[in-house]
């Protein structure tokens, strides 16, 4: 990113990546399997899977975001304002394209994967290129990310 220490010292990024990969291997050696970009476990959190599978959720409290269908709900993060009027909520209407982009992004950051059924022809072509480049795995109609640390970069490939 521009104007960050990593921009001025790109070798720091390489060192951090090396350390992160080492740490991930050590965690897995202890029997904790990585199932999303920032979580390892001997079991999987059902709570987190609701987000990764793009299910609806309720956000209760100041600053707690909720989602229902193609709407996302944002109550104020100011506690005093929230107490005075908890129903003062901003609503973001997502498009169907937004939904697909988010499902790709979330699916690649977890072992949920991306269902080919949500992709258009161009995105399927891009996914198949990533399979050929050994970046994604295809099983049945799903594409799975092999390296969660590359999730954001791979998601950008889908445009």
PDB file of C-alpha atoms in Angstrom:
ATOM      1  CA  UNK A   1       0.000   0.000   0.000  1.00  0.00           C
ATOM      2  CA  UNK A   2       1.107   3.532  -0.702  1.00  0.00           C
ATOM      3  CA  UNK A   3       2.530   5.574   2.193  1.00  0.00           C
ATOM      4  CA  UNK A   4       3.058   2.552   4.444  1.00  0.00           C
ATOM      5  CA  UNK A   5       6.324   1.220   5.862  1.00  0.00           C
ATOM      6  CA  UNK A   6       5.960  -1.783   3.536  1.00  0.00           C
ATOM      7  CA  UNK A   7       6.091   0.494   0.495  1.00  0.00           C
ATOM      8  CA  UNK A   8       9.370   2.025   1.701  1.00  0.00           C
ATOM      9  CA  UNK A   9      10.823  -1.338   2.744  1.00  0.00           C
ATOM     10  CA  UNK A  10       9.321  -4.070   0.535  1.00  0.00           C
ATOM     11  CA  UNK A  11      11.643  -6.654   2.070  1.00  0.00           C
ATOM     12  CA  UNK A  12       9.597  -6.296   5.287  1.00  0.00           C
ATOM     13  CA  UNK A  13       6.624  -7.698   3.410  1.00  0.00           C
ATOM     14  CA  UNK A  14       8.676 -10.712   2.279  1.00  0.00           C
ATOM     15  CA  UNK A  15       9.919 -11.312   5.829  1.00  0.00           C
ATOM     16  CA  UNK A  16       6.396 -11.074   7.233  1.00  0.00           C
ATOM     17  CA  UNK A  17       5.089 -13.511   4.597  1.00  0.00           C
ATOM     18  CA  UNK A  18       7.866 -16.004   5.382  1.00  0.00           C
ATOM     19  CA  UNK A  19       7.120 -15.756   9.109  1.00  0.00           C
ATOM     20  CA  UNK A  20       3.367 -16.085   8.512  1.00  0.00           C
ATOM     21  CA  UNK A  21       3.785 -19.229   6.401  1.00  0.00           C
ATOM     22  CA  UNK A  22       6.081 -20.731   9.041  1.00  0.00           C
ATOM     23  CA  UNK A  23       3.555 -19.925  11.772  1.00  0.00           C
ATOM     24  CA  UNK A  24       0.701 -21.502   9.773  1.00  0.00           C
ATOM     25  CA  UNK A  25       2.718 -24.710   9.345  1.00  0.00           C
ATOM     26  CA  UNK A  26       3.486 -24.828  13.071  1.00  0.00           C
ATOM     27  CA  UNK A  27      -0.176 -24.378  13.983  1.00  0.00           C
ATOM     28  CA  UNK A  28      -1.177 -27.196  11.600  1.00  0.00           C
ATOM     29  CA  UNK A  29       1.543 -29.445  13.094  1.00  0.00           C
ATOM     30  CA  UNK A  30      -0.316 -29.060  16.408  1.00  0.00           C
ATOM     31  CA  UNK A  31      -3.452 -30.509  14.805  1.00  0.00           C
ATOM     32  CA  UNK A  32      -5.312 -27.316  14.000  1.00  0.00           C
ATOM     33  CA  UNK A  33      -6.435 -27.206  10.363  1.00  0.00           C
ATOM     34  CA  UNK A  34      -6.813 -23.838   8.651  1.00  0.00           C
ATOM     35  CA  UNK A  35     -10.384 -23.433   7.442  1.00  0.00           C
ATOM     36  CA  UNK A  36     -10.421 -19.710   6.720  1.00  0.00           C
ATOM     37  CA  UNK A  37      -7.871 -16.984   6.273  1.00  0.00           C
ATOM     38  CA  UNK A  38      -7.542 -16.171   9.990  1.00  0.00           C
ATOM     39  CA  UNK A  39      -8.861 -19.297  11.733  1.00  0.00           C
ATOM     40  CA  UNK A  40      -7.506 -22.703  12.549  1.00  0.00           C
ATOM     41  CA  UNK A  41      -9.199 -25.332  14.645  1.00  0.00           C
ATOM     42  CA  UNK A  42      -9.903 -28.931  15.427  1.00  0.00           C
ATOM     43  CA  UNK A  43     -13.518 -27.989  14.661  1.00  0.00           C
ATOM     44  CA  UNK A  44     -15.070 -25.246  12.559  1.00  0.00           C
ATOM     45  CA  UNK A  45     -16.962 -22.268  13.969  1.00  0.00           C
ATOM     46  CA  UNK A  46     -20.580 -22.451  12.842  1.00  0.00           C
ATOM     47  CA  UNK A  47     -20.923 -18.757  13.643  1.00  0.00           C
ATOM     48  CA  UNK A  48     -18.156 -17.767  11.207  1.00  0.00           C
ATOM     49  CA  UNK A  49     -19.494 -20.085   8.524  1.00  0.00           C
ATOM     50  CA  UNK A  50     -22.684 -18.044   8.386  1.00  0.00           C
ATOM     51  CA  UNK A  51     -20.642 -15.127   7.050  1.00  0.00           C
ATOM     52  CA  UNK A  52     -18.460 -17.216   4.721  1.00  0.00           C
ATOM     53  CA  UNK A  53     -21.514 -18.963   3.233  1.00  0.00           C
ATOM     54  CA  UNK A  54     -23.166 -15.568   2.699  1.00  0.00           C
ATOM     55  CA  UNK A  55     -26.121 -16.264   4.966  1.00  0.00           C
ATOM     56  CA  UNK A  56     -28.269 -13.516   6.474  1.00  0.00           C
ATOM     57  CA  UNK A  57     -27.399 -12.310   9.969  1.00  0.00           C
ATOM     58  CA  UNK A  58     -28.668  -9.877  12.572  1.00  0.00           C
ATOM     59  CA  UNK A  59     -26.455  -7.180  14.015  1.00  0.00           C
ATOM     60  CA  UNK A  60     -27.641  -6.181  17.492  1.00  0.00           C
ATOM     61  CA  UNK A  61     -26.173  -3.111  19.133  1.00  0.00           C
ATOM     62  CA  UNK A  62     -24.285   0.039  18.331  1.00  0.00           C
ATOM     63  CA  UNK A  63     -22.156  -0.473  15.216  1.00  0.00           C
ATOM     64  CA  UNK A  64     -23.318  -4.080  14.712  1.00  0.00           C
ATOM     65  CA  UNK A  65     -23.929  -4.690  11.008  1.00  0.00           C
ATOM     66  CA  UNK A  66     -26.682  -6.997   9.754  1.00  0.00           C
ATOM     67  CA  UNK A  67     -27.546  -8.441   6.347  1.00  0.00           C
ATOM     68  CA  UNK A  68     -30.818  -9.621   4.860  1.00  0.00           C
ATOM     69  CA  UNK A  69     -30.907 -10.604   1.201  1.00  0.00           C
ATOM     70  CA  UNK A  70     -29.322  -7.809  -0.782  1.00  0.00           C
ATOM     71  CA  UNK A  71     -29.599  -5.261   2.055  1.00  0.00           C
ATOM     72  CA  UNK A  72     -26.958  -4.480   4.650  1.00  0.00           C
ATOM     73  CA  UNK A  73     -27.966  -2.584   7.787  1.00  0.00           C
ATOM     74  CA  UNK A  74     -25.706  -0.152   9.649  1.00  0.00           C
ATOM     75  CA  UNK A  75     -26.855   1.233  12.998  1.00  0.00           C
ATOM     76  CA  UNK A  76     -24.821   4.137  14.356  1.00  0.00           C
ATOM     77  CA  UNK A  77     -21.564   3.279  16.088  1.00  0.00           C
ATOM     78  CA  UNK A  78     -22.086   6.148  18.532  1.00  0.00           C
ATOM     79  CA  UNK A  79     -23.430   4.454  21.671  1.00  0.00           C
ATOM     80  CA  UNK A  80     -25.295   7.500  22.999  1.00  0.00           C
ATOM     81  CA  UNK A  81     -27.051   8.068  19.659  1.00  0.00           C
ATOM     82  CA  UNK A  82     -27.881   4.376  19.423  1.00  0.00           C
ATOM     83  CA  UNK A  83     -29.457   4.390  22.904  1.00  0.00           C
ATOM     84  CA  UNK A  84     -31.596   7.400  21.957  1.00  0.00           C
ATOM     85  CA  UNK A  85     -32.748   5.846  18.677  1.00  0.00           C
ATOM     86  CA  UNK A  86     -31.747   2.217  18.015  1.00  0.00           C
ATOM     87  CA  UNK A  87     -33.855   2.184  14.836  1.00  0.00           C
ATOM     88  CA  UNK A  88     -31.791   4.914  13.165  1.00  0.00           C
ATOM     89  CA  UNK A  89     -30.165   2.550  10.677  1.00  0.00           C
ATOM     90  CA  UNK A  90     -28.534   3.218   7.321  1.00  0.00           C
ATOM     91  CA  UNK A  91     -29.397   0.657   4.659  1.00  0.00           C
ATOM     92  CA  UNK A  92     -27.038  -0.273   1.842  1.00  0.00           C
ATOM     93  CA  UNK A  93     -28.702  -1.933  -1.129  1.00  0.00           C
ATOM     94  CA  UNK A  94     -26.383  -4.392  -2.810  1.00  0.00           C
ATOM     95  CA  UNK A  95     -26.658  -5.314  -6.455  1.00  0.00           C
ATOM     96  CA  UNK A  96     -26.603  -8.900  -7.694  1.00  0.00           C
ATOM     97  CA  UNK A  97     -23.090  -8.197  -9.002  1.00  0.00           C
ATOM     98  CA  UNK A  98     -22.063  -7.008  -5.512  1.00  0.00           C
ATOM     99  CA  UNK A  99     -23.377 -10.271  -4.113  1.00  0.00           C
ATOM    100  CA  UNK A 100     -21.347 -12.367  -6.569  1.00  0.00           C
ATOM    101  CA  UNK A 101     -18.190 -10.361  -5.873  1.00  0.00           C
ATOM    102  CA  UNK A 102     -18.682 -10.800  -2.126  1.00  0.00           C
ATOM    103  CA  UNK A 103     -19.373 -14.524  -2.504  1.00  0.00           C
ATOM    104  CA  UNK A 104     -16.173 -14.911  -4.528  1.00  0.00           C
ATOM    105  CA  UNK A 105     -14.189 -12.892  -1.996  1.00  0.00           C
ATOM    106  CA  UNK A 106     -15.577 -14.781   1.008  1.00  0.00           C
ATOM    107  CA  UNK A 107     -15.431 -18.189  -0.654  1.00  0.00           C
ATOM    108  CA  UNK A 108     -11.751 -17.766  -1.507  1.00  0.00           C
ATOM    109  CA  UNK A 109     -10.914 -16.653   2.049  1.00  0.00           C
ATOM    110  CA  UNK A 110     -12.369 -19.880   3.476  1.00  0.00           C
ATOM    111  CA  UNK A 111     -12.766 -23.544   2.684  1.00  0.00           C
ATOM    112  CA  UNK A 112     -16.348 -22.841   1.601  1.00  0.00           C
ATOM    113  CA  UNK A 113     -15.104 -22.255  -1.939  1.00  0.00           C
ATOM    114  CA  UNK A 114     -16.911 -20.652  -4.853  1.00  0.00           C
ATOM    115  CA  UNK A 115     -19.784 -22.397  -6.586  1.00  0.00           C
ATOM    116  CA  UNK A 116     -19.404 -22.214 -10.380  1.00  0.00           C
ATOM    117  CA  UNK A 117     -23.180 -21.706 -10.575  1.00  0.00           C
ATOM    118  CA  UNK A 118     -22.804 -18.079  -9.420  1.00  0.00           C
ATOM    119  CA  UNK A 119     -20.119 -17.248 -11.988  1.00  0.00           C
ATOM    120  CA  UNK A 120     -20.637 -15.859 -15.456  1.00  0.00           C
ATOM    121  CA  UNK A 121     -18.864 -17.357 -18.503  1.00  0.00           C
ATOM    122  CA  UNK A 122     -15.902 -14.979 -18.258  1.00  0.00           C
ATOM    123  CA  UNK A 123     -15.431 -15.683 -14.545  1.00  0.00           C
ATOM    124  CA  UNK A 124     -15.524 -19.433 -15.214  1.00  0.00           C
ATOM    125  CA  UNK A 125     -12.798 -18.974 -17.837  1.00  0.00           C
ATOM    126  CA  UNK A 126     -10.745 -17.027 -15.285  1.00  0.00           C
ATOM    127  CA  UNK A 127     -11.306 -19.729 -12.646  1.00  0.00           C
ATOM    128  CA  UNK A 128     -10.196 -22.430 -15.082  1.00  0.00           C
ATOM    129  CA  UNK A 129      -7.004 -20.473 -15.815  1.00  0.00           C
ATOM    130  CA  UNK A 130      -6.326 -20.374 -12.068  1.00  0.00           C
ATOM    131  CA  UNK A 131      -6.884 -24.145 -11.892  1.00  0.00           C
ATOM    132  CA  UNK A 132      -4.351 -24.651 -14.708  1.00  0.00           C
ATOM    133  CA  UNK A 133      -1.908 -22.358 -12.864  1.00  0.00           C
ATOM    134  CA  UNK A 134      -2.389 -24.503  -9.728  1.00  0.00           C
ATOM    135  CA  UNK A 135      -3.845 -21.569  -7.752  1.00  0.00           C
ATOM    136  CA  UNK A 136      -7.330 -23.091  -7.370  1.00  0.00           C
ATOM    137  CA  UNK A 137      -8.630 -26.620  -7.017  1.00  0.00           C
ATOM    138  CA  UNK A 138     -11.855 -27.644  -8.727  1.00  0.00           C
ATOM    139  CA  UNK A 139     -14.020 -30.299  -7.094  1.00  0.00           C
ATOM    140  CA  UNK A 140     -17.449 -30.990  -8.531  1.00  0.00           C
ATOM    141  CA  UNK A 141     -18.842 -27.526  -9.288  1.00  0.00           C
ATOM    142  CA  UNK A 142     -16.766 -25.672  -6.667  1.00  0.00           C
ATOM    143  CA  UNK A 143     -13.477 -23.811  -6.869  1.00  0.00           C
ATOM    144  CA  UNK A 144     -11.304 -23.891  -3.750  1.00  0.00           C
ATOM    145  CA  UNK A 145      -8.354 -21.701  -2.880  1.00  0.00           C
ATOM    146  CA  UNK A 146      -5.100 -23.550  -2.164  1.00  0.00           C
ATOM    147  CA  UNK A 147      -3.454 -20.660  -0.298  1.00  0.00           C
ATOM    148  CA  UNK A 148      -5.626 -18.335   1.788  1.00  0.00           C
ATOM    149  CA  UNK A 149      -2.787 -15.788   1.876  1.00  0.00           C
ATOM    150  CA  UNK A 150      -3.394 -15.263  -1.853  1.00  0.00           C
ATOM    151  CA  UNK A 151      -7.179 -14.972  -1.469  1.00  0.00           C
ATOM    152  CA  UNK A 152      -7.446 -11.242  -2.097  1.00  0.00           C
ATOM    153  CA  UNK A 153      -5.095 -11.351  -5.087  1.00  0.00           C
ATOM    154  CA  UNK A 154      -7.009 -14.270  -6.616  1.00  0.00           C
ATOM    155  CA  UNK A 155     -10.370 -12.566  -6.011  1.00  0.00           C
ATOM    156  CA  UNK A 156      -9.129  -9.516  -7.955  1.00  0.00           C
ATOM    157  CA  UNK A 157      -8.472 -11.797 -10.933  1.00  0.00           C
ATOM    158  CA  UNK A 158     -12.239 -12.313 -11.215  1.00  0.00           C
ATOM    159  CA  UNK A 159     -12.695  -8.564 -11.826  1.00  0.00           C
TER     160      UNK A 159
END
